[in-house]
PDB file of C-alpha atoms and ligand atoms in Angstrom:
ATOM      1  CA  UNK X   1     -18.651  -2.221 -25.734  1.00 92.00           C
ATOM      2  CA  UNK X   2     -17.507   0.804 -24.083  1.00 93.00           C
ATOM      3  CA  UNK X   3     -21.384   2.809 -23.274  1.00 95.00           C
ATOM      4  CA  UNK X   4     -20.139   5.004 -20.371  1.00 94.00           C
ATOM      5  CA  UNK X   5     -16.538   6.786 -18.693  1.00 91.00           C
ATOM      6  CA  UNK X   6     -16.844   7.420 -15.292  1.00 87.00           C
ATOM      7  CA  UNK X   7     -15.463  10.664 -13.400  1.00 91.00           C
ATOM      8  CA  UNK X   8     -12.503   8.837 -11.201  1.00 92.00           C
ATOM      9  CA  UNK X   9     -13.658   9.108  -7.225  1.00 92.00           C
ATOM     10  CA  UNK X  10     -10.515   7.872  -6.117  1.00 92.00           C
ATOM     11  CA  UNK X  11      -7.462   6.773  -7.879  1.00 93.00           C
ATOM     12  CA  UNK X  12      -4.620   4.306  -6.660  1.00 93.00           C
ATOM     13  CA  UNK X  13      -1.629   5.402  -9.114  1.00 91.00           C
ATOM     14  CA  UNK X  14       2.394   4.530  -8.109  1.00 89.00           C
ATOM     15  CA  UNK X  15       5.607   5.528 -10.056  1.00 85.00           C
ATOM     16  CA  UNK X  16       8.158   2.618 -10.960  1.00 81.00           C
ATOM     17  CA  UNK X  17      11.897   3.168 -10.590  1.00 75.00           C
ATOM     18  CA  UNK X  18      12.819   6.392 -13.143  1.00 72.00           C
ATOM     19  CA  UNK X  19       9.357   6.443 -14.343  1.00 75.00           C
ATOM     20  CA  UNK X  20       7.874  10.052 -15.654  1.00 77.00           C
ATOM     21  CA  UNK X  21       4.438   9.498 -15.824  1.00 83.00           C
ATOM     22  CA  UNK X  22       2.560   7.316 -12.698  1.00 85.00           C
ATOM     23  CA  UNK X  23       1.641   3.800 -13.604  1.00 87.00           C
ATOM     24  CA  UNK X  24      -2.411   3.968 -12.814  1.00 89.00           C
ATOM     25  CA  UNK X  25      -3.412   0.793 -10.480  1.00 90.00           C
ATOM     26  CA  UNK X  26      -6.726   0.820 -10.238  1.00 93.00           C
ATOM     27  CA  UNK X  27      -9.582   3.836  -9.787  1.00 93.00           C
ATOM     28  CA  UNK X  28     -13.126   3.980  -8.067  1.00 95.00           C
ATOM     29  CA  UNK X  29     -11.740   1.187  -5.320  1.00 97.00           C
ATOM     30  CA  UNK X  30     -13.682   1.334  -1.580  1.00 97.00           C
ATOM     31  CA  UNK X  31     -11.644  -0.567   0.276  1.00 98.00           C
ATOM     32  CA  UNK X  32      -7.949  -1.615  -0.431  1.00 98.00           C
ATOM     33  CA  UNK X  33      -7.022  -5.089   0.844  1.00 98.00           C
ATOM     34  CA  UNK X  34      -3.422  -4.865   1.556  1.00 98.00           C
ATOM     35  CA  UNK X  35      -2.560  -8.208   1.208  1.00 98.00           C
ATOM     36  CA  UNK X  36       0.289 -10.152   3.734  1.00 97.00           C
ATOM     37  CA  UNK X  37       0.715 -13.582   5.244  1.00 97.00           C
ATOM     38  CA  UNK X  38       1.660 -14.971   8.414  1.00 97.00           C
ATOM     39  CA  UNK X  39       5.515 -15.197   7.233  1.00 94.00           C
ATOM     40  CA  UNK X  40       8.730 -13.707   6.527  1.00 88.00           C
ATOM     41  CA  UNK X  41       6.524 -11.645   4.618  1.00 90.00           C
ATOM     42  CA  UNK X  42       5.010  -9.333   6.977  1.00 95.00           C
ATOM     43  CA  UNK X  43       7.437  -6.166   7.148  1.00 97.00           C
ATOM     44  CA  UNK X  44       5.686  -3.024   9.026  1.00 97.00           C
ATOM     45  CA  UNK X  45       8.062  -0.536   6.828  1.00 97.00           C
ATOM     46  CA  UNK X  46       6.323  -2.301   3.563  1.00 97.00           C
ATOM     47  CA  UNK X  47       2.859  -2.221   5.289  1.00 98.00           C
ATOM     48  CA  UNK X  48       3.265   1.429   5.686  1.00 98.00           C
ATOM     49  CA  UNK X  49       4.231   2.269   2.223  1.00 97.00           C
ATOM     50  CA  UNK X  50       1.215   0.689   1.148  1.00 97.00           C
ATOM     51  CA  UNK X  51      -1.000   2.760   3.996  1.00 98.00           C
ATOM     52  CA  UNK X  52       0.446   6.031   2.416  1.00 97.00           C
ATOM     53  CA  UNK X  53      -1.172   4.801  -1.219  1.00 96.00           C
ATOM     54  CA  UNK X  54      -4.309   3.755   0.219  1.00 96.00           C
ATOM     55  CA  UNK X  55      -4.820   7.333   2.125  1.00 96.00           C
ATOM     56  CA  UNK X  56      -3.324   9.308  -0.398  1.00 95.00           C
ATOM     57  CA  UNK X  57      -6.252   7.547  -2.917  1.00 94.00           C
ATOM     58  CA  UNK X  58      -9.061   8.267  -0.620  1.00 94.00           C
ATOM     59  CA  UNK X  59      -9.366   4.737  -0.051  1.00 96.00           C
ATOM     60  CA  UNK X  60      -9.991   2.791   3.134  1.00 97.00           C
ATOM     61  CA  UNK X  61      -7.284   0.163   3.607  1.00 98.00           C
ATOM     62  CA  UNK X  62      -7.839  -2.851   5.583  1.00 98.00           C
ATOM     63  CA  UNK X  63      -4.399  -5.163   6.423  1.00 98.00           C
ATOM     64  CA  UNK X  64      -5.538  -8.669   5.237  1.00 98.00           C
ATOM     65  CA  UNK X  65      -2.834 -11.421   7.030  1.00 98.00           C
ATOM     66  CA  UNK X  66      -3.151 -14.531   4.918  1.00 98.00           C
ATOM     67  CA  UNK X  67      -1.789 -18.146   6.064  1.00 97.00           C
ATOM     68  CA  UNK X  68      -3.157 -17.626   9.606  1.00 98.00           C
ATOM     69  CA  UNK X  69      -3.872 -21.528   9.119  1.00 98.00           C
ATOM     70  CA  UNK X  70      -0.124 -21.788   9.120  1.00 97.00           C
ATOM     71  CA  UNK X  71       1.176 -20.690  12.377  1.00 97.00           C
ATOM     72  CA  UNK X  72      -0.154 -21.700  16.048  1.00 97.00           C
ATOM     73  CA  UNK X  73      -0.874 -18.449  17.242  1.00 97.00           C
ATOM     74  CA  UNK X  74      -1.939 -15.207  14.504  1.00 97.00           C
ATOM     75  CA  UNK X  75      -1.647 -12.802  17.939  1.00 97.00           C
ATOM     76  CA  UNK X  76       1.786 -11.471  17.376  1.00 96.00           C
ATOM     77  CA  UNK X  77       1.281 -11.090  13.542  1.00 97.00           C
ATOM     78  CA  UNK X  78      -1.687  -8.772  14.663  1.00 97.00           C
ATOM     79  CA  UNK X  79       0.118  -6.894  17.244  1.00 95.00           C
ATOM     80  CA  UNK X  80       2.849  -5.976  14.212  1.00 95.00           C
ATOM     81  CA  UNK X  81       0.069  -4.299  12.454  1.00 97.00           C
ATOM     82  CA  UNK X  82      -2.470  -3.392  14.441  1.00 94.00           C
ATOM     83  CA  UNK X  83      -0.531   0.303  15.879  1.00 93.00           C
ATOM     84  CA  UNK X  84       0.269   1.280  12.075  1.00 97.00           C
ATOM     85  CA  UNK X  85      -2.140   3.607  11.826  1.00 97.00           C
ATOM     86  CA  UNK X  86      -5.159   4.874  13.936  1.00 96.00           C
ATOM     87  CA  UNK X  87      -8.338   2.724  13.405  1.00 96.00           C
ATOM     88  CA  UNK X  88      -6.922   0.443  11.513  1.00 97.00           C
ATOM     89  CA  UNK X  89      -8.820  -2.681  10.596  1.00 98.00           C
ATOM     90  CA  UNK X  90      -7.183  -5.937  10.872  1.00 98.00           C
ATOM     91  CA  UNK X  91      -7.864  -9.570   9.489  1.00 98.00           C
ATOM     92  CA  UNK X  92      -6.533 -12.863   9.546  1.00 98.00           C
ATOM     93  CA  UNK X  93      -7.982 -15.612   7.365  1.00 98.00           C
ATOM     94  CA  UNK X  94      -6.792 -18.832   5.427  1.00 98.00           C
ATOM     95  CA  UNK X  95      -7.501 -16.915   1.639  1.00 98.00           C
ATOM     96  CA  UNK X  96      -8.384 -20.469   0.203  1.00 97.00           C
ATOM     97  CA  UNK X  97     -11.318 -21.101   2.906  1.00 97.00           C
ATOM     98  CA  UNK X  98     -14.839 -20.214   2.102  1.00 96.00           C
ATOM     99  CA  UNK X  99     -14.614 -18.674   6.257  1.00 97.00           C
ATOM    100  CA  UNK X 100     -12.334 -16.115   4.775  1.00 98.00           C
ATOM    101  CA  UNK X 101     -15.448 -14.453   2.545  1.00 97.00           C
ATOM    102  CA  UNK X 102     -17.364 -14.204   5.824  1.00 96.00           C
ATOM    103  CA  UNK X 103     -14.957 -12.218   7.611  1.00 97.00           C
ATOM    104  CA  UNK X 104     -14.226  -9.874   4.545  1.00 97.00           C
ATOM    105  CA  UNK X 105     -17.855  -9.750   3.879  1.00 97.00           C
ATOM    106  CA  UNK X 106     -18.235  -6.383   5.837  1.00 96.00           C
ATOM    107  CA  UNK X 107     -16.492  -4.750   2.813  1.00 97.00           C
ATOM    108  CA  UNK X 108     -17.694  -6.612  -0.039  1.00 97.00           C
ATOM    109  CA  UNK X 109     -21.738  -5.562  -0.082  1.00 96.00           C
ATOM    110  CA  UNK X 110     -23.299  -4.409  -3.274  1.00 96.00           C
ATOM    111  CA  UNK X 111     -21.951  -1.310  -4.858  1.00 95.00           C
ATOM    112  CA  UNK X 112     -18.225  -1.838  -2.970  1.00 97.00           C
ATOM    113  CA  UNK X 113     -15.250  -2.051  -5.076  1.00 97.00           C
ATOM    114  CA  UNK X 114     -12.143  -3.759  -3.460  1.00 97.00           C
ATOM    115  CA  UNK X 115      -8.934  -4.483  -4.803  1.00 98.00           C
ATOM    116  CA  UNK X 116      -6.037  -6.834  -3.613  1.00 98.00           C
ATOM    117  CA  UNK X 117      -2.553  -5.185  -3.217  1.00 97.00           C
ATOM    118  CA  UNK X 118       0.668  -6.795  -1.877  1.00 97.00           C
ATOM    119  CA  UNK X 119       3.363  -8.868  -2.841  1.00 96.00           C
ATOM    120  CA  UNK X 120       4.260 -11.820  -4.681  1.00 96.00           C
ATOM    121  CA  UNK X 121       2.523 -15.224  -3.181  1.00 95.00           C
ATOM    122  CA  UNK X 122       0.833 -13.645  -0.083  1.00 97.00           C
ATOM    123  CA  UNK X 123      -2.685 -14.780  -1.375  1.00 97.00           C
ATOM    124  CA  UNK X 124      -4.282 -12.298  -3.658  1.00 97.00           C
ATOM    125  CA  UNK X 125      -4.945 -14.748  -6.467  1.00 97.00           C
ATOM    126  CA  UNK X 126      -6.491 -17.409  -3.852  1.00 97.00           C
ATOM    127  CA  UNK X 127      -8.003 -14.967  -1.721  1.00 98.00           C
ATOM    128  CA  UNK X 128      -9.804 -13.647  -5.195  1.00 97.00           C
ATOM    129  CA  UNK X 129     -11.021 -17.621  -6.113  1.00 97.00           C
ATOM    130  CA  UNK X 130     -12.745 -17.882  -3.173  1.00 97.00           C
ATOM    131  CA  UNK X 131     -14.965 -14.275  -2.774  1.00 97.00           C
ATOM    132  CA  UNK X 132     -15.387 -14.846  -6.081  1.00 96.00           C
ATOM    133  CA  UNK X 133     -16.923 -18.712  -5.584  1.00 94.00           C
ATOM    134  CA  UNK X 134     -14.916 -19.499  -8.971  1.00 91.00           C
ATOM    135  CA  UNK X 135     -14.963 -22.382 -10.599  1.00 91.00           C
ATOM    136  CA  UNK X 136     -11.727 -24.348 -10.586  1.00 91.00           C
ATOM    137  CA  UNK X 137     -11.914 -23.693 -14.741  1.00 93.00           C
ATOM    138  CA  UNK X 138     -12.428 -20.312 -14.277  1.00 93.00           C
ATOM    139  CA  UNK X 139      -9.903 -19.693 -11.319  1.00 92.00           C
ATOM    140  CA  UNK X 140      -7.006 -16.907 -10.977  1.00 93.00           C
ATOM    141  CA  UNK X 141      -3.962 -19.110 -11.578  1.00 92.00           C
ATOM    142  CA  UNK X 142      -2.189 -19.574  -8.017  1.00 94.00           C
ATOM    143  CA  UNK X 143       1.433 -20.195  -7.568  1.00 90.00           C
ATOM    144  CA  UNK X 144       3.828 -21.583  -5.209  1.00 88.00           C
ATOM    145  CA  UNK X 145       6.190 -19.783  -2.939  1.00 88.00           C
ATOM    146  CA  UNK X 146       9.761 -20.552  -2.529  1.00 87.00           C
ATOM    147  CA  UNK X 147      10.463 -22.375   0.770  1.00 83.00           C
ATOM    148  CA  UNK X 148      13.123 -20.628   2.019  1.00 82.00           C
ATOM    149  CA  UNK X 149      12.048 -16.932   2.160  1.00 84.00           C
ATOM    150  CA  UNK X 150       8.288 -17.071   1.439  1.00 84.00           C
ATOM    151  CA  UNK X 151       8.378 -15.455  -1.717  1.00 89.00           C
ATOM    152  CA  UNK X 152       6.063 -15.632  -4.809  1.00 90.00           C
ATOM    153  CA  UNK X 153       6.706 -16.248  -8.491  1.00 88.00           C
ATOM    154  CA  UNK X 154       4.880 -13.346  -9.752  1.00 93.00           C
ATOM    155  CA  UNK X 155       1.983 -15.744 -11.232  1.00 93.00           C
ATOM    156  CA  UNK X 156      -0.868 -12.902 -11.877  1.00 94.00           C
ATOM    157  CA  UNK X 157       0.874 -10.488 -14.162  1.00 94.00           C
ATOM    158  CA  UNK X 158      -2.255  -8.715 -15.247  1.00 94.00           C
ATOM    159  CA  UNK X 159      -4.962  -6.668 -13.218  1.00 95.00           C
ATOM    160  CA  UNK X 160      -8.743  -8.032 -13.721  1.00 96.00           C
ATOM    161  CA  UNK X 161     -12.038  -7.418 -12.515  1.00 96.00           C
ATOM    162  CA  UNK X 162     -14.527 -10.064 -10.703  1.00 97.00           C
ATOM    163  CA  UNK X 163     -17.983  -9.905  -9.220  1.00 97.00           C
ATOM    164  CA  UNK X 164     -17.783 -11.103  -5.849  1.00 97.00           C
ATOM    165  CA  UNK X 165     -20.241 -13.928  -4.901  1.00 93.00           C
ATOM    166  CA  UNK X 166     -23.848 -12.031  -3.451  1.00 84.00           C
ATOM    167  CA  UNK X 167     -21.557  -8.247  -3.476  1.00 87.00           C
ATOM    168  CA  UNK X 168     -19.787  -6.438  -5.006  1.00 96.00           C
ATOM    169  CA  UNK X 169     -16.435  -6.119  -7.522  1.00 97.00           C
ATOM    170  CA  UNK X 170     -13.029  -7.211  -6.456  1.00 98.00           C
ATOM    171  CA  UNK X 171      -8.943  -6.785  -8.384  1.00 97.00           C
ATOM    172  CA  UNK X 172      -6.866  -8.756  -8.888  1.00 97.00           C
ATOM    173  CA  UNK X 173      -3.331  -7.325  -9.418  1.00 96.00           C
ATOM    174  CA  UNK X 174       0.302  -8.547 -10.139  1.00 95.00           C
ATOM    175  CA  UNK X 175       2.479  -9.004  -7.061  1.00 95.00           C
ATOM    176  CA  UNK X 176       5.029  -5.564  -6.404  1.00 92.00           C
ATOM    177  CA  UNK X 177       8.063  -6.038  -6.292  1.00 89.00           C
ATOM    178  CA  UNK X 178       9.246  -2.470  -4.624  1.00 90.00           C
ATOM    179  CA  UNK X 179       6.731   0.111  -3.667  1.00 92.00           C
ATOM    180  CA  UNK X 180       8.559   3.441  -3.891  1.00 91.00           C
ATOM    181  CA  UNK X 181       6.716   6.593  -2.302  1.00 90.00           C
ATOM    182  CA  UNK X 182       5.987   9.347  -4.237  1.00 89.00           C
ATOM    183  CA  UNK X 183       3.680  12.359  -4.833  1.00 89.00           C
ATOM    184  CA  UNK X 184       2.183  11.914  -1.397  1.00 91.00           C
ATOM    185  CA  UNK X 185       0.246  14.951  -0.257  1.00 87.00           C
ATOM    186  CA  UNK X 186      -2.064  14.276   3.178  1.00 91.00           C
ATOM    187  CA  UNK X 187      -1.443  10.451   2.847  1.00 94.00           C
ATOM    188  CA  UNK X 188       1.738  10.436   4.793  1.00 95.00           C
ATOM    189  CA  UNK X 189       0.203  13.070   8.227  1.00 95.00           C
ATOM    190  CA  UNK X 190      -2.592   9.710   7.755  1.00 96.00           C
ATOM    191  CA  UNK X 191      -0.527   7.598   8.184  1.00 97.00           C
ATOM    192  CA  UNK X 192       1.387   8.976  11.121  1.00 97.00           C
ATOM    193  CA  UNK X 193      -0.983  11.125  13.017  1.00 96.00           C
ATOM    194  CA  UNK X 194       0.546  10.798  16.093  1.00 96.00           C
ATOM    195  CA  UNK X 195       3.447  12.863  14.628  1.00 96.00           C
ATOM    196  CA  UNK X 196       1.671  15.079  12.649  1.00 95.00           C
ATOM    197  CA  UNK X 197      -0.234  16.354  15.575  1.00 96.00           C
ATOM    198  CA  UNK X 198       2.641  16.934  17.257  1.00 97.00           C
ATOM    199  CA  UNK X 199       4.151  19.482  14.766  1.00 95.00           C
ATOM    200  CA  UNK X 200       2.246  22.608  15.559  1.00 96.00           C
ATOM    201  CA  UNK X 201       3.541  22.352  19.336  1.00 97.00           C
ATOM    202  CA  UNK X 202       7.064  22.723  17.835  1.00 97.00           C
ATOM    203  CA  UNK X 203       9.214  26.029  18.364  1.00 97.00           C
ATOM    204  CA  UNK X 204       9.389  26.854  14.776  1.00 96.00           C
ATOM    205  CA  UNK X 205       6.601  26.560  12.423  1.00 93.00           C
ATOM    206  CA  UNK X 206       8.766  24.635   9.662  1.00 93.00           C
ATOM    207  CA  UNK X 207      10.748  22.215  12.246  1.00 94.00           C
ATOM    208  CA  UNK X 208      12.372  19.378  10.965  1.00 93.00           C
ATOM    209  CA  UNK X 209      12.002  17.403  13.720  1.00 95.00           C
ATOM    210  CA  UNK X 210      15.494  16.159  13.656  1.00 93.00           C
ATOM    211  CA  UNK X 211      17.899  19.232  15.330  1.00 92.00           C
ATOM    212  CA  UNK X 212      15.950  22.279  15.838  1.00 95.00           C
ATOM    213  CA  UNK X 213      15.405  23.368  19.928  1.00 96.00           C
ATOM    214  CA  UNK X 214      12.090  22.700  21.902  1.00 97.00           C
ATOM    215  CA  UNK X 215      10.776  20.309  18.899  1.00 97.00           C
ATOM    216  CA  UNK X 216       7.473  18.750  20.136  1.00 97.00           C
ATOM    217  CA  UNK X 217       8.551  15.406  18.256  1.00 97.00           C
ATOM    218  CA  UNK X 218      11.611  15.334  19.979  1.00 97.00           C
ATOM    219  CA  UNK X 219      10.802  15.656  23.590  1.00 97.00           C
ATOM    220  CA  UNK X 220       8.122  13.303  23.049  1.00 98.00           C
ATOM    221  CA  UNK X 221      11.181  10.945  21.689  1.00 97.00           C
ATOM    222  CA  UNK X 222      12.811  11.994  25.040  1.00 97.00           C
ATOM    223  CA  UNK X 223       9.956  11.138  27.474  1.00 97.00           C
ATOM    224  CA  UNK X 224       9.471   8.122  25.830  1.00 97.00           C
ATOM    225  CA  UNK X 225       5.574   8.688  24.118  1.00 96.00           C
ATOM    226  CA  UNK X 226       6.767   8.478  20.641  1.00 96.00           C
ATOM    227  CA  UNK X 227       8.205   5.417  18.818  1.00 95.00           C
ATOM    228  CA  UNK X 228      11.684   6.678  17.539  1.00 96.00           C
ATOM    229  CA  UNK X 229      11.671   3.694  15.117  1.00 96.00           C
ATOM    230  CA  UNK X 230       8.225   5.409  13.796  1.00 96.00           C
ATOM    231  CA  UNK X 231       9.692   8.729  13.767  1.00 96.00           C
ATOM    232  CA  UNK X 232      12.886   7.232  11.585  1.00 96.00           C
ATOM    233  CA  UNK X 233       9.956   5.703   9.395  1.00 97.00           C
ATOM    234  CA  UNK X 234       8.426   8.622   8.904  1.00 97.00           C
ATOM    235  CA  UNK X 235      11.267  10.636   7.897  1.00 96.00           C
ATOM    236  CA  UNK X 236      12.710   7.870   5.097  1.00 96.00           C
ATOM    237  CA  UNK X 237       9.290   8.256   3.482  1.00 96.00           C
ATOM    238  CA  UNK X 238       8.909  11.530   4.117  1.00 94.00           C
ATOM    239  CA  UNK X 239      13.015  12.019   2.115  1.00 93.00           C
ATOM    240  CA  UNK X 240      11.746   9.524  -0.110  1.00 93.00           C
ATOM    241  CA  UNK X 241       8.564  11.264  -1.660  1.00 93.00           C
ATOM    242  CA  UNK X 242      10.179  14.949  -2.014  1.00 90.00           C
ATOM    243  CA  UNK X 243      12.786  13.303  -3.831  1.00 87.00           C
ATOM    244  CA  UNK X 244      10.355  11.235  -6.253  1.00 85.00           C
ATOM    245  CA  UNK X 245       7.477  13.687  -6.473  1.00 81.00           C
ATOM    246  CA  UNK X 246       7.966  15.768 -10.122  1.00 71.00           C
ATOM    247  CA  UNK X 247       7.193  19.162  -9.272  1.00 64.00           C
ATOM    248  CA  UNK X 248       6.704  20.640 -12.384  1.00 54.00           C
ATOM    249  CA  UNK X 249       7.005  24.319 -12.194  1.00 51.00           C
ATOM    250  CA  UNK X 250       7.444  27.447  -9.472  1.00 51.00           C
ATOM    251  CA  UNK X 251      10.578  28.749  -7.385  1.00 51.00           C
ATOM    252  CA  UNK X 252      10.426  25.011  -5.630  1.00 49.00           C
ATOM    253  CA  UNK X 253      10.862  23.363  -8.961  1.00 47.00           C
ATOM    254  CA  UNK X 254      13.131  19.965  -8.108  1.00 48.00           C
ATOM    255  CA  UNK X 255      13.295  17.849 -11.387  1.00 47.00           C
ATOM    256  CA  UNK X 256      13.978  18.476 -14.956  1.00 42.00           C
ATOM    257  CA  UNK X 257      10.546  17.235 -16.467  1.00 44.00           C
ATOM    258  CA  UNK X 258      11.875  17.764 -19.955  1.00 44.00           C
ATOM    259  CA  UNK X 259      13.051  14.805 -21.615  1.00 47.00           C
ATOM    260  CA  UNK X 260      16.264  14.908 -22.334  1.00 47.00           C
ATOM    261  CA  UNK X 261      16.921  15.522 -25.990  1.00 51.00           C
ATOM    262  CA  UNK X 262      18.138  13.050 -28.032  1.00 53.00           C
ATOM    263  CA  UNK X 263      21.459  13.241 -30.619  1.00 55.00           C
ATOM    264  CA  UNK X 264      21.088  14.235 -33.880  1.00 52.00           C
ATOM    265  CA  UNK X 265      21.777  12.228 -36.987  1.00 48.00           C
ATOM    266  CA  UNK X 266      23.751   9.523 -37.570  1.00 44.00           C
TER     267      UNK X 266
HETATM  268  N1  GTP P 301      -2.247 -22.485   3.614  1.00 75.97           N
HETATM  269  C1  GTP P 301      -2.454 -21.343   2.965  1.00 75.97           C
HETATM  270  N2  GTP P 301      -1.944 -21.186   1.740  1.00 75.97           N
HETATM  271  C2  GTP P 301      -2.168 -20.020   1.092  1.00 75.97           C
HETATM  272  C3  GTP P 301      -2.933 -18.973   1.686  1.00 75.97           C
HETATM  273  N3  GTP P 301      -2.964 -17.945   0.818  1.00 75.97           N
HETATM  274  C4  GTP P 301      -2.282 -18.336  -0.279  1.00 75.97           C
HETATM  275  N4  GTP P 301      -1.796 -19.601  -0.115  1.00 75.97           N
HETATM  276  C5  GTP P 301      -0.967 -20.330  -1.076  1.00 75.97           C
HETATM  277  O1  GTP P 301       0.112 -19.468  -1.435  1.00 75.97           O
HETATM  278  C6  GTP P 301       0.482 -19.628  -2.785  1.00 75.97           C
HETATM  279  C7  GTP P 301       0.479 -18.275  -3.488  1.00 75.97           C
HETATM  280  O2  GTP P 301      -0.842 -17.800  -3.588  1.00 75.97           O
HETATM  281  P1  GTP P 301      -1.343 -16.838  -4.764  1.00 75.97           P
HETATM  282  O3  GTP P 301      -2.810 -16.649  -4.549  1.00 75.97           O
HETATM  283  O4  GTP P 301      -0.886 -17.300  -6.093  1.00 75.97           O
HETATM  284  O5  GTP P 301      -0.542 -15.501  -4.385  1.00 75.97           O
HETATM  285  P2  GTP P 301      -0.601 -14.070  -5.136  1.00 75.97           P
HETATM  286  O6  GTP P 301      -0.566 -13.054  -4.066  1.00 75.97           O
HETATM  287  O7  GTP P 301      -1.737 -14.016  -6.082  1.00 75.97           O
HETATM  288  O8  GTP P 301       0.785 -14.051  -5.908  1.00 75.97           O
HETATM  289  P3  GTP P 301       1.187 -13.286  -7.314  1.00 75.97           P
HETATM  290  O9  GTP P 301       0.119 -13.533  -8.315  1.00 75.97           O
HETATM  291  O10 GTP P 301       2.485 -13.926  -7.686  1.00 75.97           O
HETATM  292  O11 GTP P 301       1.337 -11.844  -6.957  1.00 75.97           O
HETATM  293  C8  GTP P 301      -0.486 -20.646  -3.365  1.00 75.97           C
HETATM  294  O12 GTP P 301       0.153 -21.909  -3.343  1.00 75.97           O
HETATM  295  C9  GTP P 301      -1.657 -20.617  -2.394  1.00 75.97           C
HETATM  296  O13 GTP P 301      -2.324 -21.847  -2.360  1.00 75.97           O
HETATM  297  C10 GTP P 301      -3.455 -19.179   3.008  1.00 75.97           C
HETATM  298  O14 GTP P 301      -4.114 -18.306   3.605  1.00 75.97           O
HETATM  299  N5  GTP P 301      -3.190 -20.378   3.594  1.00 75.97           N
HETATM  300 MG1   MG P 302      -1.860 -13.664  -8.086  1.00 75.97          MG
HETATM  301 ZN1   ZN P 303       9.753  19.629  15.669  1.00 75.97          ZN
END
């Protein structure tokens, strides 16, 4: 029985491919648990599409590296992740071990919502099972992945809520297939601070970055201070939300919202 509708703190919303209206994921989360394993998987330019979400929600996301059981040495899966963004938390479990509730615990207290984000067989579903102490009859099904590039079979294909053992609530959601950027506002200068803070050092107050003389981002390119392979990054996100974010109305205007209207008759 529906008794009360609360006021949305923070909302984690993304558009699919030629979409209109944003698909909602889930509202009121904490902490996001962005969700990758040990494996082919792990791919920073991914990672950071799902950092922009997180920010642009107001949530606080924490990377989650599944399958650390898996490989001999987690260190240079962490060392991937660790520089994506400034204060970034970083874990690495075995999602089917009880241990892996322990070291998440820190986000899971009473009154903390969490939900699981990421793609296709990294672990959600398992990682769920055990915060959740389920029983094997009331599991998350679990799938397989395919051996030859670690990926999923899209097993969860519905989002769901579960208390966590002793804490709080955690989400379960289907595996994404291709997380494309969109109506982005702060979540982006988050997410890549160290270029953001370079911008008002720039010549001209709306520099591109990319041809304009004494650019801060540049000549920190040049000296070697700045990752160029962040500041390409950056940019294909950057391209990739104006072009996906509906403005609706105003000089700047870039879509026709309007939906197209149909034929008449026959
Ligand atoms: N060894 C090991 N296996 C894992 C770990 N995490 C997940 N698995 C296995 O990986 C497979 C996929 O796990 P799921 O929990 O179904 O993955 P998912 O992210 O929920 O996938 P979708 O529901 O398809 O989005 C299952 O066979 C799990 O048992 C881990 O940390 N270590
Ligand atoms: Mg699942
Ligand atoms: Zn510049």
């Amino acid at each position: 029985m529906l008794v009360r509708r609360l006021e949305r703190r923070t909302l984690l919303q993304r558009r699919t491919e030629g979409s209109r209206t944003p698909q909602l994921i889930a509202a009121n989360v904490d902490t996001l648990f962005i969700v990758t394993s040990c494996n082919d998987d792990l791919n920073v330019a991914r990672l950071e599409r799902y950092l922009a979400l997180a920010n642009e929600a107001g949530t606080t996301p924490v990377i989650v590296l599944t399958r650390a059981d898996q490989v001999a040495d987690v260190e240079p899966y962490r060392d991937q992740v660790a520089s994506l963004q400034r204060g970034l938390e970083v874990v690495t479990l075995n999602a089917k071990s009880p241990d892996a509730a322990r070291t998440l615990a820190p986000w899971c207290s009473p009154g903390q919502t969490i939900a699981l984000v990421g793609s296709s067989g990294v672990g959600k579903s398992s990682l769920l099972n055990t915060l959740s102490a389920k029983a094997p009859e009331e599991a998350q099904l679990t799938g397989s992945i395919r051996e030859q590039d670690s990926k999923g079979r899209h097993t969860t294909t519905s989002r769901s809520l579960h208390a966590i053992a002793g804490g709080g609530w955690v989400i379960d959601t289907p595996g994404i297939r291709a997380l494309h950027i969109s109506d982005i506002s702060v979540g982006l200068d988050l997410l890549f601070a160290e270029i953001a803070e370079l911008a008002p050092l720039c010549r001209f107050g709306n520099c591109t970055h990319s041809h304009e003389p004494e650019c801060a981002v540049q000549a920190a390119v040049a000296s070697g201070t700045l990752d160029p392979v962040r500041v390409e990054r950056w940019r294909k996100l950057l391209d990739e939300n104006q072009s996906n974010t509906l403005i609706q109305s105003g000089p700047r205007r870039n879509k026709v919202t309007k939906a197209p209207k149909k034929p008449r008759g026959r």
